[in-house]
XYZ file of C-alpha atoms in Angstrom:
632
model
C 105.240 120.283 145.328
C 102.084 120.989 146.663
C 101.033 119.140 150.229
C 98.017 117.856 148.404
C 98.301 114.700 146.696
C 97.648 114.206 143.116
C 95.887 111.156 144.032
C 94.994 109.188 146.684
C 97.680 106.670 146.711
C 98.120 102.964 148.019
C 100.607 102.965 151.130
C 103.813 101.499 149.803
C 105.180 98.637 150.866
C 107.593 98.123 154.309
C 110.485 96.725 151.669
C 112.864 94.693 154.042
C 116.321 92.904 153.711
C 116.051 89.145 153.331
C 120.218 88.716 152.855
C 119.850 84.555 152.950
C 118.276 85.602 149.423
C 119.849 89.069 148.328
C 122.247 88.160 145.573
C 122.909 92.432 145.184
C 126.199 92.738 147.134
C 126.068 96.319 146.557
C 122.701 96.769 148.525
C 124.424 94.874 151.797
C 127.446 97.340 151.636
C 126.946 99.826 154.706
C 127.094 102.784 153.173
C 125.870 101.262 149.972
C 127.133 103.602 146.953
C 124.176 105.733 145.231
C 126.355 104.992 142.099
C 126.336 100.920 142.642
C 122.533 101.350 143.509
C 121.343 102.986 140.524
C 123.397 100.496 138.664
C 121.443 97.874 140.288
C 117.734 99.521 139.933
C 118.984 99.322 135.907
C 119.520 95.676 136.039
C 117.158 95.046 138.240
C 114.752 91.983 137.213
C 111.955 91.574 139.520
C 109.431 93.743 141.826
C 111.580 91.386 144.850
C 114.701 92.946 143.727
C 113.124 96.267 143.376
C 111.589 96.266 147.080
C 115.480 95.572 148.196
C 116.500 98.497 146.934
C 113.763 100.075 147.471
C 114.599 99.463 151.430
C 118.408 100.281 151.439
C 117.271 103.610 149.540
C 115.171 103.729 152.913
C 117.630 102.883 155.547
C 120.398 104.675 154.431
C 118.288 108.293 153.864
C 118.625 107.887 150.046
C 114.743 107.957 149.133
C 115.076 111.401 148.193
C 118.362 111.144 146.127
C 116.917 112.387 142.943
C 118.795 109.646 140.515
C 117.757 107.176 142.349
C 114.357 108.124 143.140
C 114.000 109.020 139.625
C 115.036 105.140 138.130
C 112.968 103.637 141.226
C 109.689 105.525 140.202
C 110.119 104.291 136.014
C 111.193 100.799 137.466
C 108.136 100.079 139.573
C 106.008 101.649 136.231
C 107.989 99.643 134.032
C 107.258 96.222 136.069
C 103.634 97.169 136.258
C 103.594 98.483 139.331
C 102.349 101.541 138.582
C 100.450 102.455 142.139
C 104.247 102.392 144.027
C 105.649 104.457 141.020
C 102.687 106.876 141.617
C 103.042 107.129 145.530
C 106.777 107.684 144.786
C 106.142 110.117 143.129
C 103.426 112.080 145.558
C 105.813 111.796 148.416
C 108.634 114.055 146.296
C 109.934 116.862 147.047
C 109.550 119.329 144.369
C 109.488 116.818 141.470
C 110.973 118.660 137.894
C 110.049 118.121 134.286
C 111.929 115.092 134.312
C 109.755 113.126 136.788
C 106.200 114.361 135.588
C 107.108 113.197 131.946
C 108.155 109.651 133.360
C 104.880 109.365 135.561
C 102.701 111.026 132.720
C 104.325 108.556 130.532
C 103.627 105.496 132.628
C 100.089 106.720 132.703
C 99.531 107.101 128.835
C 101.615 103.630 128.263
C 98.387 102.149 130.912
C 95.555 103.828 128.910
C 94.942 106.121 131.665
C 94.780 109.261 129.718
C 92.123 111.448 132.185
C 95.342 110.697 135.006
C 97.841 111.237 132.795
C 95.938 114.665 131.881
C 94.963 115.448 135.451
C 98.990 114.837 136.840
C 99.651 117.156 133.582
C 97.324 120.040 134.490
C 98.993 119.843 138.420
C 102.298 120.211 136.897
C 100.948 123.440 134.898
C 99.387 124.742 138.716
C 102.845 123.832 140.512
C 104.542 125.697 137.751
C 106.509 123.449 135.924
C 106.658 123.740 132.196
C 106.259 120.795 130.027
C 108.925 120.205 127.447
C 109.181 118.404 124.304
C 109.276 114.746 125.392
C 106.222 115.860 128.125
C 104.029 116.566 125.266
C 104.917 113.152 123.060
C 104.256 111.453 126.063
C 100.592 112.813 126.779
C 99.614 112.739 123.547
C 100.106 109.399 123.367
C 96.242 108.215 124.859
C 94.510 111.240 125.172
C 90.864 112.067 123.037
C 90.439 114.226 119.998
C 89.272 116.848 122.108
C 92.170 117.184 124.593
C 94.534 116.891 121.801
C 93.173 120.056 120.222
C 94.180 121.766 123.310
C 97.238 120.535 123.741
C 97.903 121.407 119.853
C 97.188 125.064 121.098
C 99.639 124.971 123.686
C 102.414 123.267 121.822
C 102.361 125.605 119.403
C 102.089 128.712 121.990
C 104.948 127.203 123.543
C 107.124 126.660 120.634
C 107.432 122.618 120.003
C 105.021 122.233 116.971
C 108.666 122.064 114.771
C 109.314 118.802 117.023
C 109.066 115.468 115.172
C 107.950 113.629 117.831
C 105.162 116.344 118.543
C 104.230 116.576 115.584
C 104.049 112.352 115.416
C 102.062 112.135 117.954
C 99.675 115.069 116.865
C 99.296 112.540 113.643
C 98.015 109.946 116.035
C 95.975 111.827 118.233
C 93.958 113.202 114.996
C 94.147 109.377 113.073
C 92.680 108.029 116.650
C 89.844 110.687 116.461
C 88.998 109.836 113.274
C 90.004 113.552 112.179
C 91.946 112.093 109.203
C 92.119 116.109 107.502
C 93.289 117.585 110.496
C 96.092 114.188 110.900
C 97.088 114.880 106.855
C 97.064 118.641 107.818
C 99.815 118.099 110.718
C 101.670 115.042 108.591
C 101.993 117.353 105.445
C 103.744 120.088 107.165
C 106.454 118.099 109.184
C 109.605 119.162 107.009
C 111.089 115.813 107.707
C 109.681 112.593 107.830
C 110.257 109.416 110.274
C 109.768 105.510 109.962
C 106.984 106.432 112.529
C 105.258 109.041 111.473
C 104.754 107.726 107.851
C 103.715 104.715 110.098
C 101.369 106.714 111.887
C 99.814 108.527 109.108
C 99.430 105.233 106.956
C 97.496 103.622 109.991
C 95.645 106.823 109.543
C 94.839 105.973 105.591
C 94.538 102.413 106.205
C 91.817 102.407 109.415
C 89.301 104.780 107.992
C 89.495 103.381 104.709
C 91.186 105.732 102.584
C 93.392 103.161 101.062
C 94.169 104.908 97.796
C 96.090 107.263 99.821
C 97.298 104.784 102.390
C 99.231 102.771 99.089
C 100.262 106.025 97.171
C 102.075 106.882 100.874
C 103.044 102.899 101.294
C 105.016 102.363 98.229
C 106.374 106.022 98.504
C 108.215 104.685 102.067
C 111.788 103.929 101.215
C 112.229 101.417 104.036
C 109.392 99.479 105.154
C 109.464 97.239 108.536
C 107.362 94.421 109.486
C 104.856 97.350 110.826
C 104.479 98.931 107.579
C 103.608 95.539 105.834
C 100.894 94.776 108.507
C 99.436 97.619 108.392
C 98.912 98.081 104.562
C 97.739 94.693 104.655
C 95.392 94.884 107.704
C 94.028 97.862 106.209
C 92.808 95.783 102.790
C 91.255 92.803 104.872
C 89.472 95.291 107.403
C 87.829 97.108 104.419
C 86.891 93.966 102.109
C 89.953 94.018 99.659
C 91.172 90.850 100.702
C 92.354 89.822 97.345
C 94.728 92.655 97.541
C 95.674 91.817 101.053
C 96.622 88.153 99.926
C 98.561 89.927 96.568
C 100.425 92.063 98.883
C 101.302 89.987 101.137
C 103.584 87.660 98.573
C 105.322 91.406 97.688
C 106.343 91.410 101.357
C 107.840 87.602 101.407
C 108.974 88.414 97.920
C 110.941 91.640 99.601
C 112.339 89.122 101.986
C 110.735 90.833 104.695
C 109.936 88.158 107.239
C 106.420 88.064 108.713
C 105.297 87.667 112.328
C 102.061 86.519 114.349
C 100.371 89.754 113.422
C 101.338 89.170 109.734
C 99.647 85.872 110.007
C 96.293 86.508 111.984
C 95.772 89.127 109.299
C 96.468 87.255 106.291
C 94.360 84.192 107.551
C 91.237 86.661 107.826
C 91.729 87.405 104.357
C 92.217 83.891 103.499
C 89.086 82.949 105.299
C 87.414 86.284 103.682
C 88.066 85.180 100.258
C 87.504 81.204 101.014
C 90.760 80.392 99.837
C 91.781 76.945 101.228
C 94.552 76.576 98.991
C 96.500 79.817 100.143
C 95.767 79.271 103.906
C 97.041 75.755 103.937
C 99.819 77.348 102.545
C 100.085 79.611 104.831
C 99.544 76.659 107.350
C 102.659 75.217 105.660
C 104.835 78.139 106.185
C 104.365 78.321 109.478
C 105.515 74.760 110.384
C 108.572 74.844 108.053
C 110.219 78.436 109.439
C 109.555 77.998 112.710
C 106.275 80.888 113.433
C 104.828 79.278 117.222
C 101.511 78.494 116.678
C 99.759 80.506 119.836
C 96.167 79.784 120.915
C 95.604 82.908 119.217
C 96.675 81.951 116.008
C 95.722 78.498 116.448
C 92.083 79.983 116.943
C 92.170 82.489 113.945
C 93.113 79.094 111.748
C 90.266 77.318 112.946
C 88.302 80.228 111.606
C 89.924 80.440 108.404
C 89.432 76.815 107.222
C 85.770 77.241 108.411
C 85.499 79.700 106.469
C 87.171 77.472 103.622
C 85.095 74.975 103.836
C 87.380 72.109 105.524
C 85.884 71.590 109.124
C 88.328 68.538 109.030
C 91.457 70.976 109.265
C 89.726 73.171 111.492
C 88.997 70.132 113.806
C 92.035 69.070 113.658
C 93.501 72.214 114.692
C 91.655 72.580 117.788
C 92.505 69.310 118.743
C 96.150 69.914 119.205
C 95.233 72.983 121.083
C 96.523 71.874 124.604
C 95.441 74.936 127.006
C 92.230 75.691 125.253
C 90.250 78.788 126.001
C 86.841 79.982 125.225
C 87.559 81.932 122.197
C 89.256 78.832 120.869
C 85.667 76.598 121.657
C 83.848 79.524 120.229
C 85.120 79.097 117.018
C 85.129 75.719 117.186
C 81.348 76.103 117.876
C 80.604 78.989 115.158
C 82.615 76.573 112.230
C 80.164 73.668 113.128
C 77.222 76.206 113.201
C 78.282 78.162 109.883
C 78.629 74.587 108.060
C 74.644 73.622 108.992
C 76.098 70.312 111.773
C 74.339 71.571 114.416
C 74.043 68.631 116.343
C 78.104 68.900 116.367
C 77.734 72.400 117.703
C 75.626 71.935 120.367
C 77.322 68.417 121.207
C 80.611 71.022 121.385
C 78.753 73.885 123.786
C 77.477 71.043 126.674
C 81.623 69.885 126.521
C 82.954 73.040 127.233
C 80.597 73.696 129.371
C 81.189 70.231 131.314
C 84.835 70.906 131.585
C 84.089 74.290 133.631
C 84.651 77.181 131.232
C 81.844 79.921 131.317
C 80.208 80.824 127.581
C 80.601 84.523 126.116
C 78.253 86.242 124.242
C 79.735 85.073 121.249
C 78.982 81.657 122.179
C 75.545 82.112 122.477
C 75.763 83.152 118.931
C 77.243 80.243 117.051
C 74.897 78.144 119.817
C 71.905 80.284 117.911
C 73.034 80.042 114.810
C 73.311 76.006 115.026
C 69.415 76.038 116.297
C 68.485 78.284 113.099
C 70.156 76.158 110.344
C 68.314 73.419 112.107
C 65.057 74.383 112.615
C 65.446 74.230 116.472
C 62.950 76.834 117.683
C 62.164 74.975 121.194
C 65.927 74.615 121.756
C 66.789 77.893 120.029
C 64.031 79.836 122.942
C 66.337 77.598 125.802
C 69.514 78.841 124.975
C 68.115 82.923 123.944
C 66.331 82.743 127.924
C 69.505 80.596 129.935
C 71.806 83.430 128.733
C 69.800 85.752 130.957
C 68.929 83.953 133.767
C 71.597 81.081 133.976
C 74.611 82.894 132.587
C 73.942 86.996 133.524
C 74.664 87.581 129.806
C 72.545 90.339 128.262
C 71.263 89.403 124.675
C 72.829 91.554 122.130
C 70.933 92.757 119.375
C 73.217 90.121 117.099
C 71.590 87.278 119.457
C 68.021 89.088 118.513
C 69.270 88.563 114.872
C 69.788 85.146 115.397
C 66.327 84.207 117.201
C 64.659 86.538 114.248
C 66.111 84.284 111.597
C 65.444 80.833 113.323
C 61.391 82.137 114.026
C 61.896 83.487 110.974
C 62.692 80.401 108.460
C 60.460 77.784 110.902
C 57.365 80.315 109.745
C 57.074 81.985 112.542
C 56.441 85.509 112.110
C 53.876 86.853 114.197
C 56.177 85.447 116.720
C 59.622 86.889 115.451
C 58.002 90.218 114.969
C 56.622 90.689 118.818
C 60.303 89.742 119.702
C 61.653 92.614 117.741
C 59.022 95.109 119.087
C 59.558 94.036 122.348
C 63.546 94.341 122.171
C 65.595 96.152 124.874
C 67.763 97.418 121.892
C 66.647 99.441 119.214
C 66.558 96.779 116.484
C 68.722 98.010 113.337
C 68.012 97.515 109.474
C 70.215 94.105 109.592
C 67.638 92.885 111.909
C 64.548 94.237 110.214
C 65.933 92.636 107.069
C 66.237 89.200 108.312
C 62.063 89.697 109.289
C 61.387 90.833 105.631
C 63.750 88.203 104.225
C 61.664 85.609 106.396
C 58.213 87.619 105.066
C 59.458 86.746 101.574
C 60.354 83.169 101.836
C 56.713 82.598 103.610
C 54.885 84.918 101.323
C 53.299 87.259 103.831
C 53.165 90.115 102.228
C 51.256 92.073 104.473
C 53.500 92.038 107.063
C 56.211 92.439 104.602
C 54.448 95.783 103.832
C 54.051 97.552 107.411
C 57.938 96.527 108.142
C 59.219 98.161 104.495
C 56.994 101.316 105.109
C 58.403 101.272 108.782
C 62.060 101.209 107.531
C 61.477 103.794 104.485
C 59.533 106.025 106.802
C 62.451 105.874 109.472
C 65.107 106.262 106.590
C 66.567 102.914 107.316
C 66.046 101.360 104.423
C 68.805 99.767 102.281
C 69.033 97.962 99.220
C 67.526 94.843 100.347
C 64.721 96.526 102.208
C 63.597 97.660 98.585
C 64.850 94.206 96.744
C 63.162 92.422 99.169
C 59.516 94.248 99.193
C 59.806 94.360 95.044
C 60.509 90.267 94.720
C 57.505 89.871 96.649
C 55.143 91.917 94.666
C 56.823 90.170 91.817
C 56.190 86.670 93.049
C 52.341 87.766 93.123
C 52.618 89.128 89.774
C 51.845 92.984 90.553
C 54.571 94.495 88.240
C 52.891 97.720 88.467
C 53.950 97.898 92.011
C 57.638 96.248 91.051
C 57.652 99.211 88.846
C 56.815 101.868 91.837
C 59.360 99.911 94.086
C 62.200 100.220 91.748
C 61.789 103.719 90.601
C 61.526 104.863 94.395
C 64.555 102.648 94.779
C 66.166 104.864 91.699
C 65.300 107.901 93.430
C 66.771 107.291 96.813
C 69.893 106.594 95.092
C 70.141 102.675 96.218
C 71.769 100.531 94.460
C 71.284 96.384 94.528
C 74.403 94.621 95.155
C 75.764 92.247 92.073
C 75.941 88.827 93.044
C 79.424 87.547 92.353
C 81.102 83.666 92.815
C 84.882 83.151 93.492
C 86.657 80.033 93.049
C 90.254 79.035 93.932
C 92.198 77.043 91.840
C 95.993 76.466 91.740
C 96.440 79.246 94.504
C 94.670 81.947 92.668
C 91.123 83.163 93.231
C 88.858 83.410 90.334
C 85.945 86.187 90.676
C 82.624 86.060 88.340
C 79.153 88.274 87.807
C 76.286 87.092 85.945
C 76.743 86.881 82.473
C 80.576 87.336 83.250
C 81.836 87.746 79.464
C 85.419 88.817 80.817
C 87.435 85.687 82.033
C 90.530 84.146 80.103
C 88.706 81.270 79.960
C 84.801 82.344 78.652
C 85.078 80.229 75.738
C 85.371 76.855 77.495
C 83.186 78.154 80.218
C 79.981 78.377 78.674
C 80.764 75.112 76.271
C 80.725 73.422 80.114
C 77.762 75.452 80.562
C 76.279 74.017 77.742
C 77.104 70.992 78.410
C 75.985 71.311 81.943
C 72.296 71.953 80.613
C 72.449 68.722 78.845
C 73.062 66.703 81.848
C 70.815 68.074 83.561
C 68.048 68.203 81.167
C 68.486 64.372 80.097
C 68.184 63.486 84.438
C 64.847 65.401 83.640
C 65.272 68.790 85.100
C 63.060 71.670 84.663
C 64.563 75.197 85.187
C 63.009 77.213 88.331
C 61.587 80.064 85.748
C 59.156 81.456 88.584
C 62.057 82.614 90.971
C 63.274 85.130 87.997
C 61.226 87.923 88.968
C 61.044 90.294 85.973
C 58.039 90.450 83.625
C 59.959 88.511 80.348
C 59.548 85.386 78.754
C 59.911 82.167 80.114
C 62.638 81.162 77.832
C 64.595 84.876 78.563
C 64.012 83.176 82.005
C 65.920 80.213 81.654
C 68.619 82.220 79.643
C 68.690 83.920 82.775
C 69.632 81.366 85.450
C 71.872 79.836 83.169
C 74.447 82.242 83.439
C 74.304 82.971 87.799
C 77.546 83.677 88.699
C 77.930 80.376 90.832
C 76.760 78.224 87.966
C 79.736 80.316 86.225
C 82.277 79.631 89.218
C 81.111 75.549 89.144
C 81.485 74.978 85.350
C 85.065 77.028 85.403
C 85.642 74.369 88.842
C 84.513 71.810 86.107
C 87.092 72.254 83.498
C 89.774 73.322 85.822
C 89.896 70.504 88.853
C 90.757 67.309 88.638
C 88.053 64.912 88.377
C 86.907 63.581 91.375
C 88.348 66.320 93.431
C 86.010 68.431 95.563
C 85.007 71.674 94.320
C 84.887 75.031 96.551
C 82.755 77.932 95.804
C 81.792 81.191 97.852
C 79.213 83.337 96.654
C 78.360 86.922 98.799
C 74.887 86.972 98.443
C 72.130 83.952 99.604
C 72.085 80.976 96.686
C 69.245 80.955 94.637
C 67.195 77.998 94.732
C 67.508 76.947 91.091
C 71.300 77.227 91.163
C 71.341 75.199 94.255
C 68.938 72.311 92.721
C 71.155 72.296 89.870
C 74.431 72.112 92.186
C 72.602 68.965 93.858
C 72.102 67.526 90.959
C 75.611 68.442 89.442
C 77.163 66.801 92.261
C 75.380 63.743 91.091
C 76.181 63.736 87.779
C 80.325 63.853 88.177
C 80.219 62.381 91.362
C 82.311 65.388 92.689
C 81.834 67.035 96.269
C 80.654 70.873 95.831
C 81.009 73.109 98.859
C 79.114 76.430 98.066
C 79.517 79.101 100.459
C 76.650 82.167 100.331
C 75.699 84.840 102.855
C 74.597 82.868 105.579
C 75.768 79.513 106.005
C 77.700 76.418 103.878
C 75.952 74.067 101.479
C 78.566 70.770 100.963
C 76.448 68.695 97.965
C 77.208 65.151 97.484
C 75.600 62.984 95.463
C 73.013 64.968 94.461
C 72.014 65.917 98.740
C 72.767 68.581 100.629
C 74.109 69.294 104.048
C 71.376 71.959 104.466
C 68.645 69.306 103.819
C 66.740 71.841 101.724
C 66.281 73.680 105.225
C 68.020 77.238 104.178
């Protein structure tokens, strides 16, 4: 080996004999045997024992004995000691294929791929050829663009028949996001492992290609725990988490058991779809098979039964959480914030701060987020400024979001807008859209105006940009300028988003659309609908006709907020709950102010608790008030 080093290393350790606590006999034996000592580097169970070894290896002249160098270099790397492993191996003589692999190995398995890749182009200069198990083991963290190279040279060299290779090719291109390229290299392995079908499902399942990732799922003969996860990580990340919940009773139906990662997954989709009944369940099986409930999981169950709409299990949750840490508070913090109590929020951020523990980012924005459902602009501008200059913590351009909507909703939009143009980040359509959102609940059209030319001029505009811009020309009554809005809203190709309502009930989750003509149930839905009407028209209520922005009639208009997809999920609740049990409803886009009179009202009427769910925030109605206080 070369007298330069590959890097410059940490001096290793003076290892020394302590025999009042040396329980390895072997290591005391003068001459100790190189076999007994490589037998004891193997069982070896602590960096202590190690550095014993490590020491006789010394005294007796055995540091170069290439076993035992060899099994002291993966030990240290093993035990996460990878700066001894890596001076080890600088100070060998002439180290062969076998010892670059293990030390490029240890390097990958650490995420240091540019070290891994600079200790494998040394080996290349020194003349050493890399062999199958070398080029698995690089592979493993390098980028897209080193992995093309090494493709080249695995192929020049004659290993691109080799499973493994050829597995971790498959990852290298799935990690890139090269998912042709990964299906190229997957399709032309003539045989097939556990792991790569694995690795080219993760493949499907990350960048969305799910179609493919369940043709190859239920192809796989034997599926582990991995497999399951996977498939079913891959619907919650991309918004199927219906399907993730479905599949998920095929895998305890397969008697496959599930583990943590099985469970943090299927709570997100339980919290996703709002469906209390399946994550109590979920809850349930937990405590009766014996699955530990770690902060982590403890944490993503909070979260889910936020999302559900029962802060009481989510509080109740966190306080059995004995070593709690700031993730844990956080979501603690965001559930109070998402369900409109933001006295309880805040109340929650000056405790954990009390106690000592330092907020994140993400504290700051369920701490925003409480001031905004509230109406708390003074407090709101305290927290956005302290995370600067109290806590060093740079606002994100989600915390922007959150001081946007909160200016936004108090009326405030000369103000909200100089905030955005005087952002360190590049504010994003998201943002923009929460300005022109605010524009349209305040009627200010002219400033509604300069932002939707801004973002259609900058080709950032999205379906609400154009939604947004023609409701307010609609509430004015210029239809000739709806007209324009929609057709250049045609043209670009943009399409508005169908508002849709889910309900659980008995452990299945109901999904509706306006005018929803396709449930099992239609017939008995609209006779509650009907009856709904005459409740609410003998307590003397008059339909919100002047929020249906389309140029019809005024009774087409009421036809039209009858049948809103959450007045659809609330009279299905109706006829399918018991009475005098709360109701649960989540609905994707913002609730519409008629449907959420009528809800108050509703709530009244049958005395029942109705927790609506929209796009921003939790609504619980109870006789005939909301949590929001009309503030939303």
């Amino acid at each position: 080996m070369s007298s330069a080093l590959l890097f410059t290393s940490p001096p290793l350790p003076t290892p020394s004999i302590n025999r009042s606590t040396l329980s390895f006999a072997a290591v005391t034996n003068f001459p100790p045997s190189p076999d007994k000592l490589a037998l004891l580097l193997d069982k070896s169970s602590s960096i202590h024992h190690l550095l014993q070894i490590h020491a006789a290896l010394l005294r007796h002249g055995l540091h170069q004995h290439p076993i035992l160098n060899f099994k002291l270099q993966r030990s240290y790397s093993s035990r996460g000691r990878l700066d001894y492993s890596l001076a080890l191996f600088n100070r060998t003589l002439n180290p062969n294929i076998f010892f670059y692999t293990s030390i490029i190995n240890a390097h990958a398995l650490h995420g240091l791929s540019q070290e891994a890749l600079f200790i494998y182009t040394q080996m290349l200069f020194e003349g050493v050829q890399p062999n199958e198990f070398t080029f698995s083991s690089i592979l493993k963290s390098c980028s897209l663009e080193h992995g093309k190279m090494l493709h080249s040279q695995v192929i020049k060299l004659g290993f691109d028949s080799d499973l493994y290779v050829k597995t971790g090719l498959v990852d290298v291109y799935a990690r890139g996001g090269d998912v042709a390229s990964a299906r190229l290299v997957f399709e032309r392995m003539p045989e097939k492992s556990l792991v790569s079908l694995t690795t080219m499902l993760t493949c499907y399942a990350k960048h969305g290609e799910l179609k493919e990732a369940r043709f190859l799922f239920d192809g796989m003969v034997k599926k582990d725990v991995v497999c399951w996860n996977v498939m079913i990580d891959g619907y919650t990340q991309h918004g199927m988490p219906k399907e993730a919940l479905v599949l998920f009773r095929r895998m305890l139906a397969a008697k496959a058991r599930p583990n943590e990662i099985t469970i943090l997954t299927v709570l997100s989709a339980c919290g996703q779809l709002g469906a209390l009944e399946s994550g109590r369940w979920l809850h349930s099986y937990m405590q009766n098979n014996d699955i530990q409930v770690s902060v982590r999981v403890a944490t993503t169950l909070i979260d889910m039964y936020s999302k559900c709409g029962s802060l009481e299990d989510a509080r109740l949750v966190f306080d059995k959480i004995y070593y709690k840490d700031v993730v844990a508070w956080n979501s603690m913090i965001i559930g109070y914030a998402l369900h409109g109590f933001s006295q309880d929020a805040l109340e929650l951020f000056h405790e954990m701060c009390r106690i000592g523990l330092r907020p994140t980012d993400i504290t700051f924005i369920g701490v925003l987020g409480a001031c905004g459902h509230a109406g708390l602009v003074k407090e709101g501008w305290s927290f956005f400024n302290a995370m600067r200059e109290e806590y060093e913590i740079e606002p994100k351009i989600e915390h922007y979001g959150c001081m946007v909507n909160l200016l936004g909703r108090a009326g405030r939009l000369e103000e909200a807008y100089e905030l955005v143009r005087n952002m360190k980040v590049e504010p994003d359509p998201i943002l923009w859209g929460a300005l022109l959102g605010a524009c349209r609940l305040h009627g200010n059209l002219e400033l509604g105006e300069k932002i939707a030319e801004y973002l259609v001029s900058h080709n950032l505009a999205n379906s609400g940009t154009y939604i947004l811009l023609s409701n307010m020309y609609a509430a004015k009554g210029d239809w000739e300028e709806v007209a324009r809005i929609r057709t250049l809203m045609k043209d670009s190709g943009v399409q508005k988003e169908p508002g849709c309502s889910s309900i659980e009930v008995h452990n299945r989750v109901h999904e509706f659309l306006a005018g929803n003509l396709k449930h099992p149930k239609t017939k008995e839905i609209y006779e509650m609908l009907e009856a709904m009407n005459g409740w609410l028209k003998a307590h003397g209520y008059t339909p919100q006709t002047e929020i249906v922005l389309h140029d019809i009639g005024d009774e087409q208009k009421e036809q039209s907020l009858e049948v809103h997809s959450e007045k659809l999920a609330l009279a299905y609740g109706l006829i399918s709950t018991q009475p005098g049990t709360p109701i649960k409803i989540v609905k994707n886009l913002r609730v519409c102010s008629d449907c959420h009179a009528v809800t108050k009202l509703i709530s009244k009427i049958t005395g029942r608790k109705i927790v609506m769910r929209d796009r921003n925030r939790f609504h619980h109605f109870v006789n005939g008030s909301c949590s929001c206080g009309d503030y939303w």
